[in-house]
Amino acid sequence: GEVYAQNAWKILQKYHGMACGHLSGDECLAGKSPLAGSECCSVVETMYSLELLLAASGNSFWEDLLEKYAFNALPATISPDMWTHQYVQQTNQIQCSILPDDHVPYTTNNKDANLFGLEPHYGCCTANFGQGFPKLALSAIMKSQAGFAITSILPVQVSAEHNGVHVKVSIITDYPFRDGYVVEVETQHPIEMELELRIPGFADEAWVDGKRVAVGQSFKLGGQWNGRRTINVAFEFKTRFQMCPDQLYCLWRGPLLFALAPKERWVKHEYVKDGVERKFPYCDYEVFPETSWNYGFGSGQGEIRWNTVGAYPFSPDGAPVELWMEMIPITWPIEHGMCTAVPKSCIPIGNGEVKRLIPYGCTNLRMTAMPRIKEA
């Protein structure tokens, strides 16, 4: 059955996959346009399905996919302070505004579906989005027949028993904003057990306590455990372009998709709907760009910069990692509150500029799928 689930997933990705790893669906499956929306609820529910598939199969395929959702699709549809969320997110989302009635690009959703707010469009995501991260944390360390398995790299701690012995497993990490993690294992008495360490398939290289290990499969540490032990796991991630439809590309580094994030202007909407007063801080917001967004990728050479991991890591201002790289301005129209699905022309309209790209999950407005420009 798990093989059928993988095949079904690959078929859906082929025809409806988004750059962030999720599927379009606004509400119906919506193809591969960077303007297609994807519902917040569907991100949370798919994460739960992936956690169950992972628990049942132990297959690292689901581990990799789950982290793409958790560190990209989920935070992208929620404002940094979690007071507001979107009903749908878009790959290329340069504005979140009330759309004209006759120019809504979604399959069935209405003109306010990508606003941030209390319950934009429908209320289901208001109740649902808060389940995403807690369920992820609950599934990050799982019990195996031989011991314990780290299935998602998160700063979590588990206290449990294995064969009657109390064991505490702690993950210490700033991943996905740093390239590795530390595991502390403490046993109350000596015990024979196995610890499975997560080694992502999207790592280029990986090391456990300085020893190179294979990527894309769990690394198992067995033998006797007694007292406290610390294990260091390190990764190498390289930036790489991934082709999207219509000769557009997106840029990945390890578990993180990167995007160009224009500066934002938030416009508050306070009103009454269905007898409920939407008043600050429970109101809705339109979001407008304040800086340019019409670019293509330039040389492809980038400089990575590390920042402090603060209280709001999934935010434009608080992004803990940045890629600074050449971007080239091109003619890319805005129509009816959205950029067009593809640029009008890929001919440069100015000199290359070194711009800041941040993780997709840190953005509210974004350009993610863009052409690669070859200057004459």
PDB file of N, CA, C and O in Angstrom, residues 70-121:
ATOM      1  N   ALA A  70       6.831  21.346   6.235  1.00  0.00           N
ATOM      2  CA  ALA A  70       6.905  22.002   7.535  1.00  0.00           C
ATOM      3  C   ALA A  70       7.716  23.291   7.508  1.00  0.00           C
ATOM      4  O   ALA A  70       7.399  24.245   8.227  1.00  0.00           O
ATOM      5  N   PHE A  71       8.762  23.343   6.680  1.00  0.00           N
ATOM      6  CA  PHE A  71       9.665  24.488   6.686  1.00  0.00           C
ATOM      7  C   PHE A  71       9.420  25.451   5.537  1.00  0.00           C
ATOM      8  O   PHE A  71      10.084  26.484   5.451  1.00  0.00           O
ATOM      9  N   ASN A  72       8.466  25.120   4.662  1.00  0.00           N
ATOM     10  CA  ASN A  72       8.183  25.990   3.514  1.00  0.00           C
ATOM     11  C   ASN A  72       6.694  26.300   3.397  1.00  0.00           C
ATOM     12  O   ASN A  72       6.259  27.407   3.669  1.00  0.00           O
ATOM     13  N   ALA A  73       5.906  25.305   3.024  1.00  0.00           N
ATOM     14  CA  ALA A  73       4.490  25.542   2.743  1.00  0.00           C
ATOM     15  C   ALA A  73       3.709  26.007   3.962  1.00  0.00           C
ATOM     16  O   ALA A  73       2.875  26.918   3.870  1.00  0.00           O
ATOM     17  N   LEU A  74       3.952  25.396   5.136  1.00  0.00           N
ATOM     18  CA  LEU A  74       3.160  25.765   6.313  1.00  0.00           C
ATOM     19  C   LEU A  74       3.448  27.188   6.793  1.00  0.00           C
ATOM     20  O   LEU A  74       2.520  27.997   6.918  1.00  0.00           O
ATOM     21  N   PRO A  75       4.699  27.561   7.078  1.00  0.00           N
ATOM     22  CA  PRO A  75       4.923  28.931   7.571  1.00  0.00           C
ATOM     23  C   PRO A  75       4.618  30.003   6.538  1.00  0.00           C
ATOM     24  O   PRO A  75       4.314  31.140   6.906  1.00  0.00           O
ATOM     25  N   ALA A  76       4.661  29.659   5.236  1.00  0.00           N
ATOM     26  CA  ALA A  76       4.388  30.664   4.205  1.00  0.00           C
ATOM     27  C   ALA A  76       2.944  31.136   4.219  1.00  0.00           C
ATOM     28  O   ALA A  76       2.649  32.250   3.782  1.00  0.00           O
ATOM     29  N   THR A  77       2.047  30.323   4.718  1.00  0.00           N
ATOM     30  CA  THR A  77       0.623  30.671   4.698  1.00  0.00           C
ATOM     31  C   THR A  77       0.149  31.269   6.018  1.00  0.00           C
ATOM     32  O   THR A  77      -1.043  31.505   6.195  1.00  0.00           O
ATOM     33  N   ILE A  78       1.096  31.512   6.937  1.00  0.00           N
ATOM     34  CA  ILE A  78       0.781  32.072   8.252  1.00  0.00           C
ATOM     35  C   ILE A  78       1.633  33.317   8.469  1.00  0.00           C
ATOM     36  O   ILE A  78       2.816  33.322   8.143  1.00  0.00           O
ATOM     37  N   SER A  79       1.067  34.374   9.018  1.00  0.00           N
ATOM     38  CA  SER A  79       1.862  35.563   9.322  1.00  0.00           C
ATOM     39  C   SER A  79       2.863  35.239  10.424  1.00  0.00           C
ATOM     40  O   SER A  79       2.641  34.315  11.228  1.00  0.00           O
ATOM     41  N   PRO A  80       3.976  35.967  10.508  1.00  0.00           N
ATOM     42  CA  PRO A  80       5.032  35.622  11.460  1.00  0.00           C
ATOM     43  C   PRO A  80       4.565  35.511  12.906  1.00  0.00           C
ATOM     44  O   PRO A  80       5.059  34.664  13.660  1.00  0.00           O
ATOM     45  N   ASP A  81       3.598  36.354  13.319  1.00  0.00           N
ATOM     46  CA  ASP A  81       3.135  36.304  14.711  1.00  0.00           C
ATOM     47  C   ASP A  81       1.971  35.338  14.913  1.00  0.00           C
ATOM     48  O   ASP A  81       1.477  35.168  16.021  1.00  0.00           O
ATOM     49  N   MET A  82       1.516  34.701  13.848  1.00  0.00           N
ATOM     50  CA  MET A  82       0.443  33.699  13.863  1.00  0.00           C
ATOM     51  C   MET A  82      -0.923  34.263  14.257  1.00  0.00           C
ATOM     52  O   MET A  82      -1.857  33.503  14.531  1.00  0.00           O
ATOM     53  N   TRP A  83      -1.083  35.559  14.244  1.00  0.00           N
ATOM     54  CA  TRP A  83      -2.404  36.148  14.467  1.00  0.00           C
ATOM     55  C   TRP A  83      -3.288  36.012  13.224  1.00  0.00           C
ATOM     56  O   TRP A  83      -4.511  36.027  13.312  1.00  0.00           O
ATOM     57  N   THR A  84      -2.658  35.928  12.063  1.00  0.00           N
ATOM     58  CA  THR A  84      -3.431  35.823  10.822  1.00  0.00           C
ATOM     59  C   THR A  84      -2.854  34.713   9.953  1.00  0.00           C
ATOM     60  O   THR A  84      -1.704  34.294  10.114  1.00  0.00           O
ATOM     61  N   HIS A  85      -3.670  34.258   9.023  1.00  0.00           N
ATOM     62  CA  HIS A  85      -3.247  33.257   8.048  1.00  0.00           C
ATOM     63  C   HIS A  85      -3.982  33.525   6.745  1.00  0.00           C
ATOM     64  O   HIS A  85      -4.923  34.323   6.688  1.00  0.00           O
ATOM     65  N   GLN A  86      -3.545  32.831   5.696  1.00  0.00           N
ATOM     66  CA  GLN A  86      -4.242  32.898   4.405  1.00  0.00           C
ATOM     67  C   GLN A  86      -5.073  31.642   4.199  1.00  0.00           C
ATOM     68  O   GLN A  86      -4.716  30.565   4.681  1.00  0.00           O
ATOM     69  N   TYR A  87      -6.137  31.788   3.445  1.00  0.00           N
ATOM     70  CA  TYR A  87      -6.855  30.591   3.013  1.00  0.00           C
ATOM     71  C   TYR A  87      -6.038  29.888   1.938  1.00  0.00           C
ATOM     72  O   TYR A  87      -5.917  28.661   1.942  1.00  0.00           O
ATOM     73  N   VAL A  88      -5.483  30.636   0.977  1.00  0.00           N
ATOM     74  CA  VAL A  88      -4.607  30.044  -0.040  1.00  0.00           C
ATOM     75  C   VAL A  88      -3.326  30.850  -0.164  1.00  0.00           C
ATOM     76  O   VAL A  88      -3.303  32.063   0.008  1.00  0.00           O
ATOM     77  N   GLN A  89      -2.246  30.130  -0.447  1.00  0.00           N
ATOM     78  CA  GLN A  89      -0.957  30.749  -0.757  1.00  0.00           C
ATOM     79  C   GLN A  89      -0.656  30.528  -2.233  1.00  0.00           C
ATOM     80  O   GLN A  89      -1.195  29.622  -2.860  1.00  0.00           O
ATOM     81  N   GLN A  90       0.234  31.350  -2.780  1.00  0.00           N
ATOM     82  CA  GLN A  90       0.651  31.229  -4.173  1.00  0.00           C
ATOM     83  C   GLN A  90       2.174  31.173  -4.252  1.00  0.00           C
ATOM     84  O   GLN A  90       2.878  31.763  -3.428  1.00  0.00           O
ATOM     85  N   THR A  91       2.679  30.504  -5.278  1.00  0.00           N
ATOM     86  CA  THR A  91       4.127  30.432  -5.502  1.00  0.00           C
ATOM     87  C   THR A  91       4.689  31.811  -5.788  1.00  0.00           C
ATOM     88  O   THR A  91       5.684  32.235  -5.188  1.00  0.00           O
ATOM     89  N   ASN A  92       4.080  32.526  -6.722  1.00  0.00           N
ATOM     90  CA  ASN A  92       4.428  33.911  -7.017  1.00  0.00           C
ATOM     91  C   ASN A  92       3.293  34.789  -6.503  1.00  0.00           C
ATOM     92  O   ASN A  92       2.221  34.853  -7.111  1.00  0.00           O
ATOM     93  N   GLN A  93       3.520  35.427  -5.397  1.00  0.00           N
ATOM     94  CA  GLN A  93       2.475  36.173  -4.685  1.00  0.00           C
ATOM     95  C   GLN A  93       3.010  37.570  -4.391  1.00  0.00           C
ATOM     96  O   GLN A  93       3.628  37.810  -3.368  1.00  0.00           O
ATOM     97  N   ILE A  94       2.797  38.470  -5.339  1.00  0.00           N
ATOM     98  CA  ILE A  94       3.372  39.807  -5.186  1.00  0.00           C
ATOM     99  C   ILE A  94       2.384  40.787  -4.549  1.00  0.00           C
ATOM    100  O   ILE A  94       2.744  41.933  -4.274  1.00  0.00           O
ATOM    101  N   GLN A  95       1.156  40.322  -4.311  1.00  0.00           N
ATOM    102  CA  GLN A  95       0.153  41.180  -3.689  1.00  0.00           C
ATOM    103  C   GLN A  95      -0.961  40.295  -3.133  1.00  0.00           C
ATOM    104  O   GLN A  95      -1.316  39.283  -3.735  1.00  0.00           O
ATOM    105  N   CYS A  96      -1.494  40.668  -1.989  1.00  0.00           N
ATOM    106  CA  CYS A  96      -2.638  39.964  -1.411  1.00  0.00           C
ATOM    107  C   CYS A  96      -3.749  40.995  -1.249  1.00  0.00           C
ATOM    108  O   CYS A  96      -3.798  41.709  -0.242  1.00  0.00           O
ATOM    109  N   SER A  97      -4.620  41.071  -2.229  1.00  0.00           N
ATOM    110  CA  SER A  97      -5.646  42.107  -2.233  1.00  0.00           C
ATOM    111  C   SER A  97      -6.978  41.517  -2.656  1.00  0.00           C
ATOM    112  O   SER A  97      -7.045  40.403  -3.178  1.00  0.00           O
ATOM    113  N   ILE A  98      -8.052  42.272  -2.412  1.00  0.00           N
ATOM    114  CA  ILE A  98      -9.377  41.854  -2.844  1.00  0.00           C
ATOM    115  C   ILE A  98      -9.437  41.989  -4.360  1.00  0.00           C
ATOM    116  O   ILE A  98      -9.266  43.077  -4.913  1.00  0.00           O
ATOM    117  N   LEU A  99      -9.644  40.873  -5.035  1.00  0.00           N
ATOM    118  CA  LEU A  99      -9.539  40.828  -6.489  1.00  0.00           C
ATOM    119  C   LEU A  99     -10.842  41.263  -7.156  1.00  0.00           C
ATOM    120  O   LEU A  99     -11.915  41.175  -6.550  1.00  0.00           O
ATOM    121  N   PRO A 100     -10.763  41.702  -8.402  1.00  0.00           N
ATOM    122  CA  PRO A 100     -11.992  42.003  -9.151  1.00  0.00           C
ATOM    123  C   PRO A 100     -12.831  40.735  -9.322  1.00  0.00           C
ATOM    124  O   PRO A 100     -12.288  39.641  -9.506  1.00  0.00           O
ATOM    125  N   ASP A 101     -14.153  40.878  -9.250  1.00  0.00           N
ATOM    126  CA  ASP A 101     -15.042  39.716  -9.345  1.00  0.00           C
ATOM    127  C   ASP A 101     -14.814  38.905 -10.614  1.00  0.00           C
ATOM    128  O   ASP A 101     -14.966  37.680 -10.607  1.00  0.00           O
ATOM    129  N   ASP A 102     -14.462  39.566 -11.695  1.00  0.00           N
ATOM    130  CA  ASP A 102     -14.338  38.881 -12.982  1.00  0.00           C
ATOM    131  C   ASP A 102     -12.900  38.481 -13.302  1.00  0.00           C
ATOM    132  O   ASP A 102     -12.601  38.075 -14.424  1.00  0.00           O
ATOM    133  N   HIS A 103     -11.988  38.601 -12.343  1.00  0.00           N
ATOM    134  CA  HIS A 103     -10.599  38.199 -12.600  1.00  0.00           C
ATOM    135  C   HIS A 103     -10.018  37.472 -11.379  1.00  0.00           C
ATOM    136  O   HIS A 103      -8.989  37.861 -10.829  1.00  0.00           O
ATOM    137  N   VAL A 104     -10.700  36.413 -10.960  1.00  0.00           N
ATOM    138  CA  VAL A 104     -10.216  35.573  -9.861  1.00  0.00           C
ATOM    139  C   VAL A 104      -9.594  34.328 -10.490  1.00  0.00           C
ATOM    140  O   VAL A 104     -10.270  33.602 -11.218  1.00  0.00           O
ATOM    141  N   PRO A 105      -8.298  34.049 -10.226  1.00  0.00           N
ATOM    142  CA  PRO A 105      -7.622  32.950 -10.934  1.00  0.00           C
ATOM    143  C   PRO A 105      -7.874  31.571 -10.350  1.00  0.00           C
ATOM    144  O   PRO A 105      -7.448  30.575 -10.918  1.00  0.00           O
ATOM    145  N   TYR A 106      -8.581  31.488  -9.210  1.00  0.00           N
ATOM    146  CA  TYR A 106      -8.743  30.212  -8.541  1.00  0.00           C
ATOM    147  C   TYR A 106      -9.854  29.384  -9.182  1.00  0.00           C
ATOM    148  O   TYR A 106     -10.705  29.905  -9.904  1.00  0.00           O
ATOM    149  N   THR A 107      -9.879  28.087  -8.885  1.00  0.00           N
ATOM    150  CA  THR A 107     -10.882  27.216  -9.498  1.00  0.00           C
ATOM    151  C   THR A 107     -12.274  27.473  -8.940  1.00  0.00           C
ATOM    152  O   THR A 107     -13.248  27.529  -9.685  1.00  0.00           O
ATOM    153  N   THR A 108     -12.403  27.599  -7.608  1.00  0.00           N
ATOM    154  CA  THR A 108     -13.713  27.863  -6.996  1.00  0.00           C
ATOM    155  C   THR A 108     -13.662  28.937  -5.923  1.00  0.00           C
ATOM    156  O   THR A 108     -14.706  29.427  -5.505  1.00  0.00           O
ATOM    157  N   ASN A 109     -12.484  29.291  -5.431  1.00  0.00           N
ATOM    158  CA  ASN A 109     -12.392  30.265  -4.347  1.00  0.00           C
ATOM    159  C   ASN A 109     -12.734  31.671  -4.810  1.00  0.00           C
ATOM    160  O   ASN A 109     -12.659  31.985  -6.005  1.00  0.00           O
ATOM    161  N   ASN A 110     -13.056  32.526  -3.854  1.00  0.00           N
ATOM    162  CA  ASN A 110     -13.495  33.874  -4.157  1.00  0.00           C
ATOM    163  C   ASN A 110     -12.337  34.869  -4.137  1.00  0.00           C
ATOM    164  O   ASN A 110     -11.179  34.516  -3.916  1.00  0.00           O
ATOM    165  N   LYS A 111     -12.694  36.132  -4.294  1.00  0.00           N
ATOM    166  CA  LYS A 111     -11.712  37.193  -4.507  1.00  0.00           C
ATOM    167  C   LYS A 111     -10.893  37.559  -3.277  1.00  0.00           C
ATOM    168  O   LYS A 111      -9.890  38.247  -3.393  1.00  0.00           O
ATOM    169  N   ASP A 112     -11.287  37.085  -2.083  1.00  0.00           N
ATOM    170  CA  ASP A 112     -10.551  37.438  -0.875  1.00  0.00           C
ATOM    171  C   ASP A 112      -9.745  36.274  -0.317  1.00  0.00           C
ATOM    172  O   ASP A 112      -9.279  36.305   0.821  1.00  0.00           O
ATOM    173  N   ALA A 113      -9.526  35.225  -1.139  1.00  0.00           N
ATOM    174  CA  ALA A 113      -8.976  33.972  -0.621  1.00  0.00           C
ATOM    175  C   ALA A 113      -7.528  34.081  -0.163  1.00  0.00           C
ATOM    176  O   ALA A 113      -7.084  33.281   0.658  1.00  0.00           O
ATOM    177  N   ASN A 114      -6.738  35.024  -0.704  1.00  0.00           N
ATOM    178  CA  ASN A 114      -5.336  35.071  -0.274  1.00  0.00           C
ATOM    179  C   ASN A 114      -5.038  36.234   0.670  1.00  0.00           C
ATOM    180  O   ASN A 114      -3.879  36.554   0.917  1.00  0.00           O
ATOM    181  N   LEU A 115      -6.095  36.863   1.230  1.00  0.00           N
ATOM    182  CA  LEU A 115      -5.868  37.854   2.275  1.00  0.00           C
ATOM    183  C   LEU A 115      -5.369  37.164   3.548  1.00  0.00           C
ATOM    184  O   LEU A 115      -5.633  35.984   3.765  1.00  0.00           O
ATOM    185  N   PHE A 116      -4.653  37.893   4.362  1.00  0.00           N
ATOM    186  CA  PHE A 116      -4.310  37.426   5.699  1.00  0.00           C
ATOM    187  C   PHE A 116      -5.409  37.890   6.648  1.00  0.00           C
ATOM    188  O   PHE A 116      -5.861  39.041   6.555  1.00  0.00           O
ATOM    189  N   GLY A 117      -5.828  37.013   7.573  1.00  0.00           N
ATOM    190  CA  GLY A 117      -6.871  37.459   8.480  1.00  0.00           C
ATOM    191  C   GLY A 117      -7.342  36.390   9.440  1.00  0.00           C
ATOM    192  O   GLY A 117      -6.752  35.315   9.566  1.00  0.00           O
ATOM    193  N   LEU A 118      -8.447  36.706  10.121  1.00  0.00           N
ATOM    194  CA  LEU A 118      -9.049  35.800  11.090  1.00  0.00           C
ATOM    195  C   LEU A 118      -9.561  34.538  10.420  1.00  0.00           C
ATOM    196  O   LEU A 118      -9.268  33.422  10.846  1.00  0.00           O
ATOM    197  N   GLU A 119     -10.357  34.692   9.386  1.00  0.00           N
ATOM    198  CA  GLU A 119     -10.844  33.545   8.615  1.00  0.00           C
ATOM    199  C   GLU A 119     -11.160  33.993   7.194  1.00  0.00           C
ATOM    200  O   GLU A 119     -12.314  33.989   6.773  1.00  0.00           O
ATOM    201  N   PRO A 120     -10.135  34.411   6.448  1.00  0.00           N
ATOM    202  CA  PRO A 120     -10.408  34.861   5.081  1.00  0.00           C
ATOM    203  C   PRO A 120     -11.036  33.749   4.249  1.00  0.00           C
ATOM    204  O   PRO A 120     -10.590  32.599   4.277  1.00  0.00           O
ATOM    205  N   HIS A 121     -12.107  34.090   3.554  1.00  0.00           N
ATOM    206  CA  HIS A 121     -12.834  33.194   2.656  1.00  0.00           C
ATOM    207  C   HIS A 121     -13.661  32.169   3.433  1.00  0.00           C
ATOM    208  O   HIS A 121     -14.874  32.182   3.365  1.00  0.00           O
TER     209      HIS A 121
END
